[in-house]
Amino acid sequence: MARTKAFDPEVALSKAMDVFWQKGYTATSVHDLVTAMGINRGSLYDTFIDKRHLFLQAIAHYHDTVVTAAIAHLQAPSAARAEIEQHFLDLATRASADRQRRGCLMTNTVVELAGQDAEVASLLQQSLLRVEEAFYQALVRAQEQGEISADTDIRALAQYFTSSLQGLRVMAKTGADTATLKSVVKLILQALVAS
């Protein structure tokens, strides 16, 4: 008869995600994880297999929670140019207010591991493509409403916005303040004006 777990795996996964987000994969030890998760090593291995599998699950959890929430307003049926602009402005404020300078788990992981681990790189690429698609759909609506030029290459613009987000997150992680990030956002958004 299987024993009932003495902890909630979803809560433990969320805590592990926070540790990886703060420290990165390489610098995070199993001791760091079990301490933060409030479980013992045996429970970690029984439930999550090992550190790497736990990390893969943490990335998926980050995507399903943090990334999904961040792009939800871009995916609203009425989202268009105003939502794209607000997305960048909100990011500038939110990112610079992060006292821990965690940045974005996806961006951090791309920098740390994407060139070394094909499975991790694939998960990250899927997440970035989802962000790109959210921008793309909002740009489609903006174009349909005449908010940007009909001859604008909106796929390229969605890709530009996705890469710009990553750059802003890196800048915030290194300590850029809100005013600096908003100045950069203003330049990024000129791509909409030039469209």
PDB file of C-alpha atoms in Angstrom:
ATOM      1  CA  MET A   1       0.000   0.000   0.000  1.00  0.00           C
ATOM      2  CA  ALA A   2       1.388   3.392  -1.054  1.00  0.00           C
ATOM      3  CA  ARG A   3       2.111   5.885   1.686  1.00  0.00           C
ATOM      4  CA  THR A   4       0.481   9.296   1.610  1.00  0.00           C
ATOM      5  CA  LYS A   5       2.980  12.102   1.109  1.00  0.00           C
ATOM      6  CA  ALA A   6       3.519  14.240   4.197  1.00  0.00           C
ATOM      7  CA  PHE A   7       3.895  17.336   2.024  1.00  0.00           C
ATOM      8  CA  ASP A   8       2.175  18.981  -0.911  1.00  0.00           C
ATOM      9  CA  PRO A   9       4.330  18.365  -4.023  1.00  0.00           C
ATOM     10  CA  GLU A  10       2.958  21.494  -5.723  1.00  0.00           C
ATOM     11  CA  VAL A  11       3.939  23.705  -2.780  1.00  0.00           C
ATOM     12  CA  ALA A  12       7.349  22.023  -2.596  1.00  0.00           C
ATOM     13  CA  LEU A  13       7.831  22.546  -6.344  1.00  0.00           C
ATOM     14  CA  SER A  14       6.973  26.225  -6.006  1.00  0.00           C
ATOM     15  CA  LYS A  15       9.556  26.592  -3.234  1.00  0.00           C
ATOM     16  CA  ALA A  16      12.173  24.802  -5.332  1.00  0.00           C
ATOM     17  CA  MET A  17      11.366  27.120  -8.245  1.00  0.00           C
ATOM     18  CA  ASP A  18      12.077  30.109  -5.988  1.00  0.00           C
ATOM     19  CA  VAL A  19      15.473  28.696  -4.998  1.00  0.00           C
ATOM     20  CA  PHE A  20      16.482  28.038  -8.611  1.00  0.00           C
ATOM     21  CA  TRP A  21      15.193  31.479  -9.562  1.00  0.00           C
ATOM     22  CA  GLN A  22      17.317  33.141  -6.903  1.00  0.00           C
ATOM     23  CA  LYS A  23      20.514  31.088  -7.200  1.00  0.00           C
ATOM     24  CA  GLY A  24      20.475  29.462 -10.636  1.00  0.00           C
ATOM     25  CA  TYR A  25      20.779  25.765 -11.360  1.00  0.00           C
ATOM     26  CA  THR A  26      24.507  25.267 -10.815  1.00  0.00           C
ATOM     27  CA  ALA A  27      24.762  27.205  -7.551  1.00  0.00           C
ATOM     28  CA  THR A  28      21.725  25.473  -6.030  1.00  0.00           C
ATOM     29  CA  SER A  29      22.582  22.436  -3.926  1.00  0.00           C
ATOM     30  CA  VAL A  30      20.291  19.593  -2.934  1.00  0.00           C
ATOM     31  CA  HIS A  31      20.700  20.847   0.637  1.00  0.00           C
ATOM     32  CA  ASP A  32      19.405  24.290  -0.453  1.00  0.00           C
ATOM     33  CA  LEU A  33      16.415  22.625  -2.056  1.00  0.00           C
ATOM     34  CA  VAL A  34      15.388  20.297   0.772  1.00  0.00           C
ATOM     35  CA  THR A  35      15.814  23.129   3.286  1.00  0.00           C
ATOM     36  CA  ALA A  36      13.594  25.496   1.303  1.00  0.00           C
ATOM     37  CA  MET A  37      11.075  22.797   0.413  1.00  0.00           C
ATOM     38  CA  GLY A  38      10.813  21.544   4.001  1.00  0.00           C
ATOM     39  CA  ILE A  39      11.360  17.920   2.983  1.00  0.00           C
ATOM     40  CA  ASN A  40      14.140  15.370   3.332  1.00  0.00           C
ATOM     41  CA  ARG A  41      16.413  14.074   0.583  1.00  0.00           C
ATOM     42  CA  GLY A  42      14.494  10.831   0.283  1.00  0.00           C
ATOM     43  CA  SER A  43      11.254  12.681  -0.371  1.00  0.00           C
ATOM     44  CA  LEU A  44      12.959  14.832  -2.999  1.00  0.00           C
ATOM     45  CA  TYR A  45      14.296  11.779  -4.824  1.00  0.00           C
ATOM     46  CA  ASP A  46      11.066   9.767  -4.411  1.00  0.00           C
ATOM     47  CA  THR A  47       8.905  12.576  -5.763  1.00  0.00           C
ATOM     48  CA  PHE A  48      11.131  14.507  -8.186  1.00  0.00           C
ATOM     49  CA  ILE A  49      13.802  11.871  -9.106  1.00  0.00           C
ATOM     50  CA  ASP A  50      16.827  14.163  -8.805  1.00  0.00           C
ATOM     51  CA  LYS A  51      17.954  17.789  -8.933  1.00  0.00           C
ATOM     52  CA  ARG A  52      17.859  18.003 -12.734  1.00  0.00           C
ATOM     53  CA  HIS A  53      14.346  16.554 -13.028  1.00  0.00           C
ATOM     54  CA  LEU A  54      13.204  18.865 -10.253  1.00  0.00           C
ATOM     55  CA  PHE A  55      14.702  21.779 -12.180  1.00  0.00           C
ATOM     56  CA  LEU A  56      12.881  20.781 -15.377  1.00  0.00           C
ATOM     57  CA  GLN A  57       9.635  20.634 -13.412  1.00  0.00           C
ATOM     58  CA  ALA A  58      10.423  24.013 -11.817  1.00  0.00           C
ATOM     59  CA  ILE A  59      10.918  25.571 -15.262  1.00  0.00           C
ATOM     60  CA  ALA A  60       7.587  24.136 -16.419  1.00  0.00           C
ATOM     61  CA  HIS A  61       5.941  25.399 -13.227  1.00  0.00           C
ATOM     62  CA  TYR A  62       7.413  28.879 -13.784  1.00  0.00           C
ATOM     63  CA  HIS A  63       6.061  28.878 -17.315  1.00  0.00           C
ATOM     64  CA  ASP A  64       2.610  27.718 -16.203  1.00  0.00           C
ATOM     65  CA  THR A  65       2.349  30.254 -13.388  1.00  0.00           C
ATOM     66  CA  VAL A  66       4.600  33.293 -13.799  1.00  0.00           C
ATOM     67  CA  VAL A  67       4.847  33.481 -17.601  1.00  0.00           C
ATOM     68  CA  THR A  68       1.173  32.644 -18.135  1.00  0.00           C
ATOM     69  CA  ALA A  69       0.114  35.376 -15.698  1.00  0.00           C
ATOM     70  CA  ALA A  70       2.525  37.895 -17.247  1.00  0.00           C
ATOM     71  CA  ILE A  71       1.160  37.482 -20.770  1.00  0.00           C
ATOM     72  CA  ALA A  72      -2.508  37.011 -19.889  1.00  0.00           C
ATOM     73  CA  HIS A  73      -3.442  40.609 -20.719  1.00  0.00           C
ATOM     74  CA  LEU A  74      -1.730  40.302 -24.119  1.00  0.00           C
ATOM     75  CA  GLN A  75      -3.888  37.259 -24.832  1.00  0.00           C
ATOM     76  CA  ALA A  76      -7.172  38.974 -23.972  1.00  0.00           C
ATOM     77  CA  PRO A  77      -9.547  39.036 -26.979  1.00  0.00           C
ATOM     78  CA  SER A  78      -9.391  42.830 -27.144  1.00  0.00           C
ATOM     79  CA  ALA A  79      -5.634  43.221 -26.508  1.00  0.00           C
ATOM     80  CA  ALA A  80      -3.855  45.371 -29.079  1.00  0.00           C
ATOM     81  CA  ARG A  81      -1.352  48.227 -29.092  1.00  0.00           C
ATOM     82  CA  ALA A  82      -2.252  49.722 -25.700  1.00  0.00           C
ATOM     83  CA  GLU A  83      -1.740  46.360 -23.973  1.00  0.00           C
ATOM     84  CA  ILE A  84       1.666  45.908 -25.618  1.00  0.00           C
ATOM     85  CA  GLU A  85       2.754  49.355 -24.446  1.00  0.00           C
ATOM     86  CA  GLN A  86       1.435  48.722 -20.942  1.00  0.00           C
ATOM     87  CA  HIS A  87       3.162  45.347 -20.807  1.00  0.00           C
ATOM     88  CA  PHE A  88       6.554  46.991 -21.272  1.00  0.00           C
ATOM     89  CA  LEU A  89       5.852  49.844 -18.864  1.00  0.00           C
ATOM     90  CA  ASP A  90       4.653  47.423 -16.191  1.00  0.00           C
ATOM     91  CA  LEU A  91       7.738  45.271 -16.684  1.00  0.00           C
ATOM     92  CA  ALA A  92      10.027  48.273 -16.221  1.00  0.00           C
ATOM     93  CA  THR A  93       8.347  49.126 -12.919  1.00  0.00           C
ATOM     94  CA  ARG A  94       8.074  45.561 -11.655  1.00  0.00           C
ATOM     95  CA  ALA A  95      11.579  44.489 -12.641  1.00  0.00           C
ATOM     96  CA  SER A  96      13.322  47.458 -11.065  1.00  0.00           C
ATOM     97  CA  ALA A  97      11.311  47.005  -7.856  1.00  0.00           C
ATOM     98  CA  ASP A  98      12.658  43.455  -7.404  1.00  0.00           C
ATOM     99  CA  ARG A  99      15.076  44.015  -4.503  1.00  0.00           C
ATOM    100  CA  GLN A 100      16.478  40.493  -4.858  1.00  0.00           C
ATOM    101  CA  ARG A 101      17.288  41.120  -8.528  1.00  0.00           C
ATOM    102  CA  ARG A 102      16.082  37.684  -9.476  1.00  0.00           C
ATOM    103  CA  GLY A 103      15.309  38.725 -13.027  1.00  0.00           C
ATOM    104  CA  CYS A 104      13.399  36.119 -15.017  1.00  0.00           C
ATOM    105  CA  LEU A 105      13.990  32.418 -14.394  1.00  0.00           C
ATOM    106  CA  MET A 106      13.703  31.740 -18.131  1.00  0.00           C
ATOM    107  CA  THR A 107      16.193  34.449 -19.079  1.00  0.00           C
ATOM    108  CA  ASN A 108      18.567  33.455 -16.288  1.00  0.00           C
ATOM    109  CA  THR A 109      18.449  29.838 -17.399  1.00  0.00           C
ATOM    110  CA  VAL A 110      18.999  30.698 -21.066  1.00  0.00           C
ATOM    111  CA  VAL A 111      22.165  32.530 -20.071  1.00  0.00           C
ATOM    112  CA  GLU A 112      23.325  29.770 -17.714  1.00  0.00           C
ATOM    113  CA  LEU A 113      22.394  26.528 -19.460  1.00  0.00           C
ATOM    114  CA  ALA A 114      20.852  26.810 -22.920  1.00  0.00           C
ATOM    115  CA  GLY A 115      24.123  26.057 -24.697  1.00  0.00           C
ATOM    116  CA  GLN A 116      24.818  23.047 -22.483  1.00  0.00           C
ATOM    117  CA  ASP A 117      21.503  21.198 -22.180  1.00  0.00           C
ATOM    118  CA  ALA A 118      19.308  20.537 -25.212  1.00  0.00           C
ATOM    119  CA  GLU A 119      16.259  19.556 -23.151  1.00  0.00           C
ATOM    120  CA  VAL A 120      16.411  22.732 -21.097  1.00  0.00           C
ATOM    121  CA  ALA A 121      16.981  24.782 -24.269  1.00  0.00           C
ATOM    122  CA  SER A 122      13.885  23.214 -25.842  1.00  0.00           C
ATOM    123  CA  LEU A 123      11.708  24.050 -22.830  1.00  0.00           C
ATOM    124  CA  LEU A 124      12.971  27.626 -22.825  1.00  0.00           C
ATOM    125  CA  GLN A 125      12.415  27.992 -26.551  1.00  0.00           C
ATOM    126  CA  GLN A 126       8.816  26.800 -26.173  1.00  0.00           C
ATOM    127  CA  SER A 127       8.210  29.358 -23.435  1.00  0.00           C
ATOM    128  CA  LEU A 128       9.722  32.199 -25.468  1.00  0.00           C
ATOM    129  CA  LEU A 129       7.661  31.167 -28.491  1.00  0.00           C
ATOM    130  CA  ARG A 130       4.539  31.402 -26.355  1.00  0.00           C
ATOM    131  CA  VAL A 131       5.484  34.951 -25.354  1.00  0.00           C
ATOM    132  CA  GLU A 132       6.198  35.773 -28.990  1.00  0.00           C
ATOM    133  CA  GLU A 133       2.806  34.401 -30.001  1.00  0.00           C
ATOM    134  CA  ALA A 134       1.059  36.554 -27.382  1.00  0.00           C
ATOM    135  CA  PHE A 135       2.769  39.636 -28.836  1.00  0.00           C
ATOM    136  CA  TYR A 136       1.959  38.485 -32.358  1.00  0.00           C
ATOM    137  CA  GLN A 137      -1.768  38.065 -31.680  1.00  0.00           C
ATOM    138  CA  ALA A 138      -1.952  41.503 -30.035  1.00  0.00           C
ATOM    139  CA  LEU A 139      -0.119  42.949 -33.055  1.00  0.00           C
ATOM    140  CA  VAL A 140      -2.583  41.248 -35.407  1.00  0.00           C
ATOM    141  CA  ARG A 141      -5.431  43.005 -33.603  1.00  0.00           C
ATOM    142  CA  ALA A 142      -3.523  46.311 -33.586  1.00  0.00           C
ATOM    143  CA  GLN A 143      -2.998  45.988 -37.324  1.00  0.00           C
ATOM    144  CA  GLU A 144      -6.655  45.098 -37.929  1.00  0.00           C
ATOM    145  CA  GLN A 145      -7.701  48.176 -35.950  1.00  0.00           C
ATOM    146  CA  GLY A 146      -5.369  50.441 -37.923  1.00  0.00           C
ATOM    147  CA  GLU A 147      -3.131  51.139 -34.904  1.00  0.00           C
ATOM    148  CA  ILE A 148      -0.056  50.091 -36.857  1.00  0.00           C
ATOM    149  CA  SER A 149       0.696  50.077 -40.570  1.00  0.00           C
ATOM    150  CA  ALA A 150      -0.785  47.275 -42.684  1.00  0.00           C
ATOM    151  CA  ASP A 151       2.617  46.562 -44.236  1.00  0.00           C
ATOM    152  CA  THR A 152       4.400  46.059 -40.898  1.00  0.00           C
ATOM    153  CA  ASP A 153       6.061  42.652 -40.546  1.00  0.00           C
ATOM    154  CA  ILE A 154       4.292  41.813 -37.300  1.00  0.00           C
ATOM    155  CA  ARG A 155       6.013  38.427 -36.882  1.00  0.00           C
ATOM    156  CA  ALA A 156       9.405  40.156 -36.892  1.00  0.00           C
ATOM    157  CA  LEU A 157       8.018  42.803 -34.536  1.00  0.00           C
ATOM    158  CA  ALA A 158       6.749  40.106 -32.139  1.00  0.00           C
ATOM    159  CA  GLN A 159      10.219  38.539 -32.193  1.00  0.00           C
ATOM    160  CA  TYR A 160      11.813  41.924 -31.551  1.00  0.00           C
ATOM    161  CA  PHE A 161       9.531  42.554 -28.573  1.00  0.00           C
ATOM    162  CA  THR A 162      10.275  39.105 -27.154  1.00  0.00           C
ATOM    163  CA  SER A 163      14.027  39.627 -27.388  1.00  0.00           C
ATOM    164  CA  SER A 164      13.674  43.156 -25.985  1.00  0.00           C
ATOM    165  CA  LEU A 165      11.870  41.767 -22.936  1.00  0.00           C
ATOM    166  CA  GLN A 166      14.809  39.496 -22.244  1.00  0.00           C
ATOM    167  CA  GLY A 167      17.232  42.397 -22.516  1.00  0.00           C
ATOM    168  CA  LEU A 168      15.182  44.505 -20.118  1.00  0.00           C
ATOM    169  CA  ARG A 169      15.153  41.685 -17.600  1.00  0.00           C
ATOM    170  CA  VAL A 170      18.923  41.343 -17.800  1.00  0.00           C
ATOM    171  CA  MET A 171      19.321  45.102 -17.325  1.00  0.00           C
ATOM    172  CA  ALA A 172      17.028  45.003 -14.275  1.00  0.00           C
ATOM    173  CA  LYS A 173      18.957  42.053 -12.836  1.00  0.00           C
ATOM    174  CA  THR A 174      22.150  44.076 -13.037  1.00  0.00           C
ATOM    175  CA  GLY A 175      20.552  46.967 -11.155  1.00  0.00           C
ATOM    176  CA  ALA A 176      19.064  49.344 -13.732  1.00  0.00           C
ATOM    177  CA  ASP A 177      16.528  51.672 -12.117  1.00  0.00           C
ATOM    178  CA  THR A 178      12.969  52.362 -13.246  1.00  0.00           C
ATOM    179  CA  ALA A 179      13.862  55.575 -15.089  1.00  0.00           C
ATOM    180  CA  THR A 180      16.568  53.817 -17.099  1.00  0.00           C
ATOM    181  CA  LEU A 181      14.306  50.902 -17.968  1.00  0.00           C
ATOM    182  CA  LYS A 182      11.478  53.241 -18.980  1.00  0.00           C
ATOM    183  CA  SER A 183      13.867  55.175 -21.246  1.00  0.00           C
ATOM    184  CA  VAL A 184      14.759  51.911 -22.965  1.00  0.00           C
ATOM    185  CA  VAL A 185      11.069  50.947 -23.172  1.00  0.00           C
ATOM    186  CA  LYS A 186      10.326  54.259 -24.873  1.00  0.00           C
ATOM    187  CA  LEU A 187      12.858  53.390 -27.578  1.00  0.00           C
ATOM    188  CA  ILE A 188      11.545  49.838 -27.913  1.00  0.00           C
ATOM    189  CA  LEU A 189       8.004  51.127 -28.385  1.00  0.00           C
ATOM    190  CA  GLN A 190       9.129  53.422 -31.177  1.00  0.00           C
ATOM    191  CA  ALA A 191       8.964  50.285 -33.317  1.00  0.00           C
ATOM    192  CA  LEU A 192       5.177  50.649 -33.068  1.00  0.00           C
ATOM    193  CA  VAL A 193       5.295  54.298 -34.119  1.00  0.00           C
ATOM    194  CA  ALA A 194       7.570  53.524 -37.047  1.00  0.00           C
ATOM    195  CA  SER A 195       5.267  50.731 -38.178  1.00  0.00           C
TER     196      SER A 195
END
